[in-house]
mmCIF file with all atom_site columns, C-alpha atoms in Angstrom:
data_model
loop_
_atom_site.group_PDB
_atom_site.id
_atom_site.type_symbol
_atom_site.label_atom_id
_atom_site.label_alt_id
_atom_site.label_comp_id
_atom_site.label_asym_id
_atom_site.label_entity_id
_atom_site.label_seq_id
_atom_site.pdbx_PDB_ins_code
_atom_site.Cartn_x
_atom_site.Cartn_y
_atom_site.Cartn_z
_atom_site.occupancy
_atom_site.B_iso_or_equiv
_atom_site.pdbx_formal_charge
_atom_site.auth_seq_id
_atom_site.auth_comp_id
_atom_site.auth_asym_id
_atom_site.auth_atom_id
_atom_site.pdbx_PDB_model_num
ATOM 1   C CA . MET H 1 1   ? 83.210  122.765 107.893 1.00 0.00 ? 9   MET H CA 1
ATOM 2   C CA . LYS H 1 2   ? 82.496  119.131 105.992 1.00 0.00 ? 10  LYS H CA 1
ATOM 3   C CA . LYS H 1 3   ? 86.158  117.900 106.790 1.00 0.00 ? 11  LYS H CA 1
ATOM 4   C CA . ILE H 1 4   ? 85.266  118.144 110.643 1.00 0.00 ? 12  ILE H CA 1
ATOM 5   C CA . ILE H 1 5   ? 81.845  116.628 110.438 1.00 0.00 ? 13  ILE H CA 1
ATOM 6   C CA . LYS H 1 6   ? 83.535  113.771 108.642 1.00 0.00 ? 14  LYS H CA 1
ATOM 7   C CA . LEU H 1 7   ? 86.485  113.699 110.909 1.00 0.00 ? 15  LEU H CA 1
ATOM 8   C CA . LEU H 1 8   ? 83.718  113.399 114.117 1.00 0.00 ? 16  LEU H CA 1
ATOM 9   C CA . ALA H 1 9   ? 81.709  110.804 111.765 1.00 0.00 ? 17  ALA H CA 1
ATOM 10  C CA . LEU H 1 10  ? 84.801  108.675 111.891 1.00 0.00 ? 18  LEU H CA 1
ATOM 11  C CA . LEU H 1 11  ? 85.942  109.180 115.217 1.00 0.00 ? 19  LEU H CA 1
ATOM 12  C CA . ILE H 1 12  ? 81.761  108.113 116.366 1.00 0.00 ? 20  ILE H CA 1
ATOM 13  C CA . VAL H 1 13  ? 81.823  105.154 114.191 1.00 0.00 ? 21  VAL H CA 1
ATOM 14  C CA . LEU H 1 14  ? 85.191  103.797 115.229 1.00 0.00 ? 22  LEU H CA 1
ATOM 15  C CA . SER H 1 15  ? 84.348  104.404 118.958 1.00 0.00 ? 23  SER H CA 1
ATOM 16  C CA . ALA H 1 16  ? 81.218  102.591 118.284 1.00 0.00 ? 24  ALA H CA 1
ATOM 17  C CA . ILE H 1 17  ? 82.966  99.593  116.956 1.00 0.00 ? 25  ILE H CA 1
ATOM 18  C CA . THR H 1 18  ? 85.320  99.231  119.779 1.00 0.00 ? 26  THR H CA 1
ATOM 19  C CA . ALA H 1 19  ? 82.899  99.824  122.210 1.00 0.00 ? 27  ALA H CA 1
ATOM 20  C CA . ALA H 1 20  ? 80.718  97.111  120.341 1.00 0.00 ? 28  ALA H CA 1
ATOM 21  C CA . ALA H 1 21  ? 83.674  94.685  119.973 1.00 0.00 ? 29  ALA H CA 1
ATOM 22  C CA . ALA H 1 22  ? 84.740  95.359  123.887 1.00 0.00 ? 30  ALA H CA 1
ATOM 23  C CA . LEU H 1 23  ? 81.255  94.720  125.190 1.00 0.00 ? 31  LEU H CA 1
ATOM 24  C CA . GLY H 1 24  ? 81.347  91.284  122.943 1.00 0.00 ? 32  GLY H CA 1
ATOM 25  C CA . ILE H 1 25  ? 84.890  90.478  124.797 1.00 0.00 ? 33  ILE H CA 1
ATOM 26  C CA . MET H 1 26  ? 83.778  91.130  127.823 1.00 0.00 ? 34  MET H CA 1
ATOM 27  C CA . ALA H 1 27  ? 80.655  89.268  127.619 1.00 0.00 ? 35  ALA H CA 1
ATOM 28  C CA . LEU H 1 28  ? 82.675  85.713  126.366 1.00 0.00 ? 36  LEU H CA 1
ATOM 29  C CA . TRP H 1 29  ? 85.243  86.291  128.622 1.00 0.00 ? 37  TRP H CA 1
ATOM 30  C CA . ASN H 1 30  ? 83.033  86.612  131.592 1.00 0.00 ? 38  ASN H CA 1
ATOM 31  C CA . ASN H 1 31  ? 80.783  83.536  130.653 1.00 0.00 ? 39  ASN H CA 1
ATOM 32  C CA . ILE H 1 32  ? 83.238  80.889  128.807 1.00 0.00 ? 40  ILE H CA 1
ATOM 33  C CA . VAL H 1 33  ? 86.731  81.873  130.273 1.00 0.00 ? 41  VAL H CA 1
ATOM 34  C CA . THR H 1 34  ? 85.950  82.592  133.930 1.00 0.00 ? 42  THR H CA 1
ATOM 35  C CA . ALA H 1 35  ? 83.914  79.257  133.990 1.00 0.00 ? 43  ALA H CA 1
ATOM 36  C CA . VAL H 1 36  ? 86.712  77.061  131.797 1.00 0.00 ? 44  VAL H CA 1
ATOM 37  C CA . CYS H 1 37  ? 89.782  78.329  133.153 1.00 0.00 ? 45  CYS H CA 1
ATOM 38  C CA . GLY H 1 38  ? 89.192  79.981  136.222 1.00 0.00 ? 46  GLY H CA 1
ATOM 39  C CA . PHE H 1 39  ? 90.211  83.436  135.567 1.00 0.00 ? 47  PHE H CA 1
ATOM 40  C CA . ALA H 1 40  ? 88.701  86.565  137.127 1.00 0.00 ? 48  ALA H CA 1
ATOM 41  C CA . ALA H 1 41  ? 85.986  88.670  135.411 1.00 0.00 ? 49  ALA H CA 1
ATOM 42  C CA . ILE H 1 42  ? 86.645  91.671  133.407 1.00 0.00 ? 50  ILE H CA 1
ATOM 43  C CA . ASN H 1 43  ? 85.049  95.239  133.350 1.00 0.00 ? 51  ASN H CA 1
ATOM 44  C CA . PHE H 1 44  ? 84.745  97.031  130.084 1.00 0.00 ? 52  PHE H CA 1
ATOM 45  C CA . PHE H 1 45  ? 87.899  99.087  130.423 1.00 0.00 ? 53  PHE H CA 1
ATOM 46  C CA . GLN H 1 46  ? 89.798  95.707  130.412 1.00 0.00 ? 54  GLN H CA 1
ATOM 47  C CA . ALA H 1 47  ? 87.790  94.607  127.699 1.00 0.00 ? 55  ALA H CA 1
ATOM 48  C CA . VAL H 1 48  ? 88.908  97.832  125.414 1.00 0.00 ? 56  VAL H CA 1
ATOM 49  C CA . GLY H 1 49  ? 92.479  97.267  126.086 1.00 0.00 ? 57  GLY H CA 1
ATOM 50  C CA . LEU H 1 50  ? 92.266  93.878  125.160 1.00 0.00 ? 58  LEU H CA 1
ATOM 51  C CA . PHE H 1 51  ? 90.599  94.209  122.173 1.00 0.00 ? 59  PHE H CA 1
ATOM 52  C CA . LEU H 1 52  ? 92.990  97.192  121.061 1.00 0.00 ? 60  LEU H CA 1
ATOM 53  C CA . LEU H 1 53  ? 96.038  95.182  122.292 1.00 0.00 ? 61  LEU H CA 1
ATOM 54  C CA . GLY H 1 54  ? 94.188  92.062  119.810 1.00 0.00 ? 62  GLY H CA 1
ATOM 55  C CA . GLN H 1 55  ? 93.705  94.705  116.783 1.00 0.00 ? 63  GLN H CA 1
ATOM 56  C CA . LEU H 1 56  ? 98.026  96.076  117.305 1.00 0.00 ? 64  LEU H CA 1
ATOM 57  C CA . LEU H 1 57  ? 99.065  92.606  117.864 1.00 0.00 ? 65  LEU H CA 1
ATOM 58  C CA . SER H 1 58  ? 97.236  90.763  114.453 1.00 0.00 ? 66  SER H CA 1
ATOM 59  C CA . GLY H 1 59  ? 97.033  94.117  112.555 1.00 0.00 ? 67  GLY H CA 1
ATOM 60  C CA . GLY H 1 60  ? 93.095  93.188  112.804 1.00 0.00 ? 68  GLY H CA 1
ATOM 61  C CA . PHE H 1 61  ? 90.683  95.912  110.982 1.00 0.00 ? 69  PHE H CA 1
ATOM 62  C CA . ILE H 1 62  ? 91.155  98.973  112.556 1.00 0.00 ? 70  ILE H CA 1
ATOM 63  C CA . ILE H 1 63  ? 94.297  99.091  111.373 1.00 0.00 ? 71  ILE H CA 1
ATOM 64  C CA . ALA H 1 64  ? 93.216  98.106  108.272 1.00 0.00 ? 72  ALA H CA 1
ATOM 65  C CA . LEU H 1 65  ? 90.673  101.125 108.244 1.00 0.00 ? 73  LEU H CA 1
ATOM 66  C CA . PHE H 1 66  ? 93.797  104.065 108.435 1.00 0.00 ? 74  PHE H CA 1
ATOM 67  C CA . VAL H 1 67  ? 96.131  102.336 106.322 1.00 0.00 ? 75  VAL H CA 1
ATOM 68  C CA . GLY H 1 68  ? 94.654  99.629  103.596 1.00 0.00 ? 76  GLY H CA 1
ATOM 69  C CA . ILE H 1 69  ? 91.661  101.743 102.613 1.00 0.00 ? 77  ILE H CA 1
ATOM 70  C CA . GLY H 1 70  ? 93.675  105.360 103.017 1.00 0.00 ? 78  GLY H CA 1
ATOM 71  C CA . GLY H 1 71  ? 91.797  106.306 106.659 1.00 0.00 ? 79  GLY H CA 1
ATOM 72  C CA . LEU H 1 72  ? 91.763  109.829 107.393 1.00 0.00 ? 80  LEU H CA 1
ATOM 73  C CA . HIS H 1 73  ? 93.548  111.002 104.105 1.00 0.00 ? 81  HIS H CA 1
ATOM 74  C CA . HIS H 1 74  ? 90.685  110.411 102.563 1.00 0.00 ? 82  HIS H CA 1
ATOM 75  C CA . VAL H 1 75  ? 88.179  112.296 105.332 1.00 0.00 ? 83  VAL H CA 1
ATOM 76  C CA . PHE H 1 76  ? 90.553  115.500 103.993 1.00 0.00 ? 84  PHE H CA 1
ATOM 77  C CA . HIS H 1 77  ? 90.802  114.779 100.419 1.00 0.00 ? 85  HIS H CA 1
ATOM 78  C CA . SER H 1 78  ? 87.953  112.858 98.215  1.00 0.00 ? 86  SER H CA 1
ATOM 79  C CA . ARG H 1 79  ? 89.123  110.014 95.396  1.00 0.00 ? 87  ARG H CA 1
ATOM 80  C CA . ARG H 1 80  ? 86.977  112.346 93.036  1.00 0.00 ? 88  ARG H CA 1
ATOM 81  C CA . SER H 1 81  ? 88.689  115.438 93.416  1.00 0.00 ? 89  SER H CA 1
ATOM 82  C CA . TRP H 1 82  ? 92.267  113.716 92.833  1.00 0.00 ? 90  TRP H CA 1
ATOM 83  C CA . HIS H 1 83  ? 90.566  111.900 89.720  1.00 0.00 ? 91  HIS H CA 1
ATOM 84  C CA . ASP H 1 84  ? 89.097  114.963 88.286  1.00 0.00 ? 92  ASP H CA 1
ATOM 85  C CA . HIS H 1 85  ? 92.653  116.862 88.803  1.00 0.00 ? 93  HIS H CA 1
ATOM 86  C CA . TRP H 1 86  ? 94.077  114.238 87.369  1.00 0.00 ? 94  TRP H CA 1
ATOM 87  C CA . HIS H 1 87  ? 92.213  114.174 84.102  1.00 0.00 ? 95  HIS H CA 1
ATOM 88  C CA . ASN H 1 88  ? 92.277  118.056 83.762  1.00 0.00 ? 96  ASN H CA 1
ATOM 89  C CA . MET H 1 89  ? 95.750  118.230 83.489  1.00 0.00 ? 97  MET H CA 1
ATOM 90  C CA . THR H 1 90  ? 97.405  118.808 79.875  1.00 0.00 ? 98  THR H CA 1
ATOM 91  C CA . ASP H 1 91  ? 99.904  115.947 78.605  1.00 0.00 ? 99  ASP H CA 1
ATOM 92  C CA . GLU H 1 92  ? 102.430 118.606 79.439  1.00 0.00 ? 100 GLU H CA 1
ATOM 93  C CA . GLU H 1 93  ? 101.471 119.239 83.240  1.00 0.00 ? 101 GLU H CA 1
ATOM 94  C CA . ARG H 1 94  ? 101.223 115.120 83.677  1.00 0.00 ? 102 ARG H CA 1
ATOM 95  C CA . LEU H 1 95  ? 105.131 114.505 82.571  1.00 0.00 ? 103 LEU H CA 1
ATOM 96  C CA . GLN H 1 96  ? 106.153 117.617 84.860  1.00 0.00 ? 104 GLN H CA 1
ATOM 97  C CA . PHE H 1 97  ? 104.137 116.181 87.963  1.00 0.00 ? 105 PHE H CA 1
ATOM 98  C CA . ILE H 1 98  ? 105.481 112.917 87.614  1.00 0.00 ? 106 ILE H CA 1
ATOM 99  C CA . GLN H 1 99  ? 108.962 114.266 86.918  1.00 0.00 ? 107 GLN H CA 1
ATOM 100 C CA . ARG H 1 100 ? 108.834 116.200 89.959  1.00 0.00 ? 108 ARG H CA 1
ATOM 101 C CA . ARG H 1 101 ? 107.388 113.143 91.791  1.00 0.00 ? 109 ARG H CA 1
ATOM 102 C CA . ARG H 1 102 ? 110.264 110.976 90.795  1.00 0.00 ? 110 ARG H CA 1
ATOM 103 C CA . GLU H 1 103 ? 112.640 113.964 91.615  1.00 0.00 ? 111 GLU H CA 1
ATOM 104 C CA . ARG H 1 104 ? 111.280 114.327 95.418  1.00 0.00 ? 112 ARG H CA 1
ATOM 105 C CA . PHE H 1 105 ? 111.176 110.524 96.326  1.00 0.00 ? 113 PHE H CA 1
ATOM 106 C CA . GLY H 1 106 ? 114.844 109.548 94.684  1.00 0.00 ? 114 GLY H CA 1
ATOM 107 C CA . PHE H 1 107 ? 113.915 108.078 91.550  1.00 0.00 ? 115 PHE H CA 1
ATOM 108 C CA . GLY H 1 108 ? 115.713 111.074 89.350  1.00 0.00 ? 116 GLY H CA 1
ATOM 109 C CA . ASN H 1 109 ? 117.436 110.667 85.769  1.00 0.00 ? 117 ASN H CA 1
ATOM 110 C CA . ARG H 1 110 ? 117.471 106.627 85.649  1.00 0.00 ? 118 ARG H CA 1
ATOM 111 C CA . PRO H 1 111 ? 117.223 104.947 82.670  1.00 0.00 ? 119 PRO H CA 1
ATOM 112 C CA . GLY H 1 112 ? 113.348 104.336 81.362  1.00 0.00 ? 120 GLY H CA 1
ATOM 113 C CA . ASN H 1 113 ? 112.335 107.553 83.171  1.00 0.00 ? 121 ASN H CA 1
ATOM 114 C CA . LEU H 1 114 ? 110.416 110.338 80.870  1.00 0.00 ? 122 LEU H CA 1
ATOM 115 C CA . GLN H 1 115 ? 112.918 113.199 80.123  1.00 0.00 ? 123 GLN H CA 1
ATOM 116 C CA . ASP H 1 116 ? 111.559 116.477 78.063  1.00 0.00 ? 124 ASP H CA 1
ATOM 117 C CA . GLY H 1 117 ? 107.986 114.354 77.144  1.00 0.00 ? 125 GLY H CA 1
ATOM 118 C CA . SER H 1 118 ? 109.991 111.933 75.105  1.00 0.00 ? 126 SER H CA 1
ATOM 119 C CA . LYS H 1 119 ? 109.882 108.036 75.514  1.00 0.00 ? 127 LYS H CA 1
ATOM 120 C CA . GLU H 1 120 ? 113.414 106.360 75.295  1.00 0.00 ? 128 GLU H CA 1
#
């Protein structure tokens, strides 16, 4: 239930940011660009489109929320639970975990990897 609430809160915040940015873009466009360049005025949905296009082309802050900060992954998994899980592992469990990750992501038995709990 908490995950659904967090997801809904994230969607509401992102929608509010997008709406506020679109209103700002619309106001600036309609007051400045139409007077200076003679372009046509835009409506709210066109401003949303311009905002999202700008975000996609520049890698702006909305994309950074999902990539840089961790985005939706942290909605479902808090950092604290992972921290507690890692620190509650024994040394043997940690070595097994690291070895499974290395095998899964293709770092198998390279020189310098920990094998059988010993350092080379």
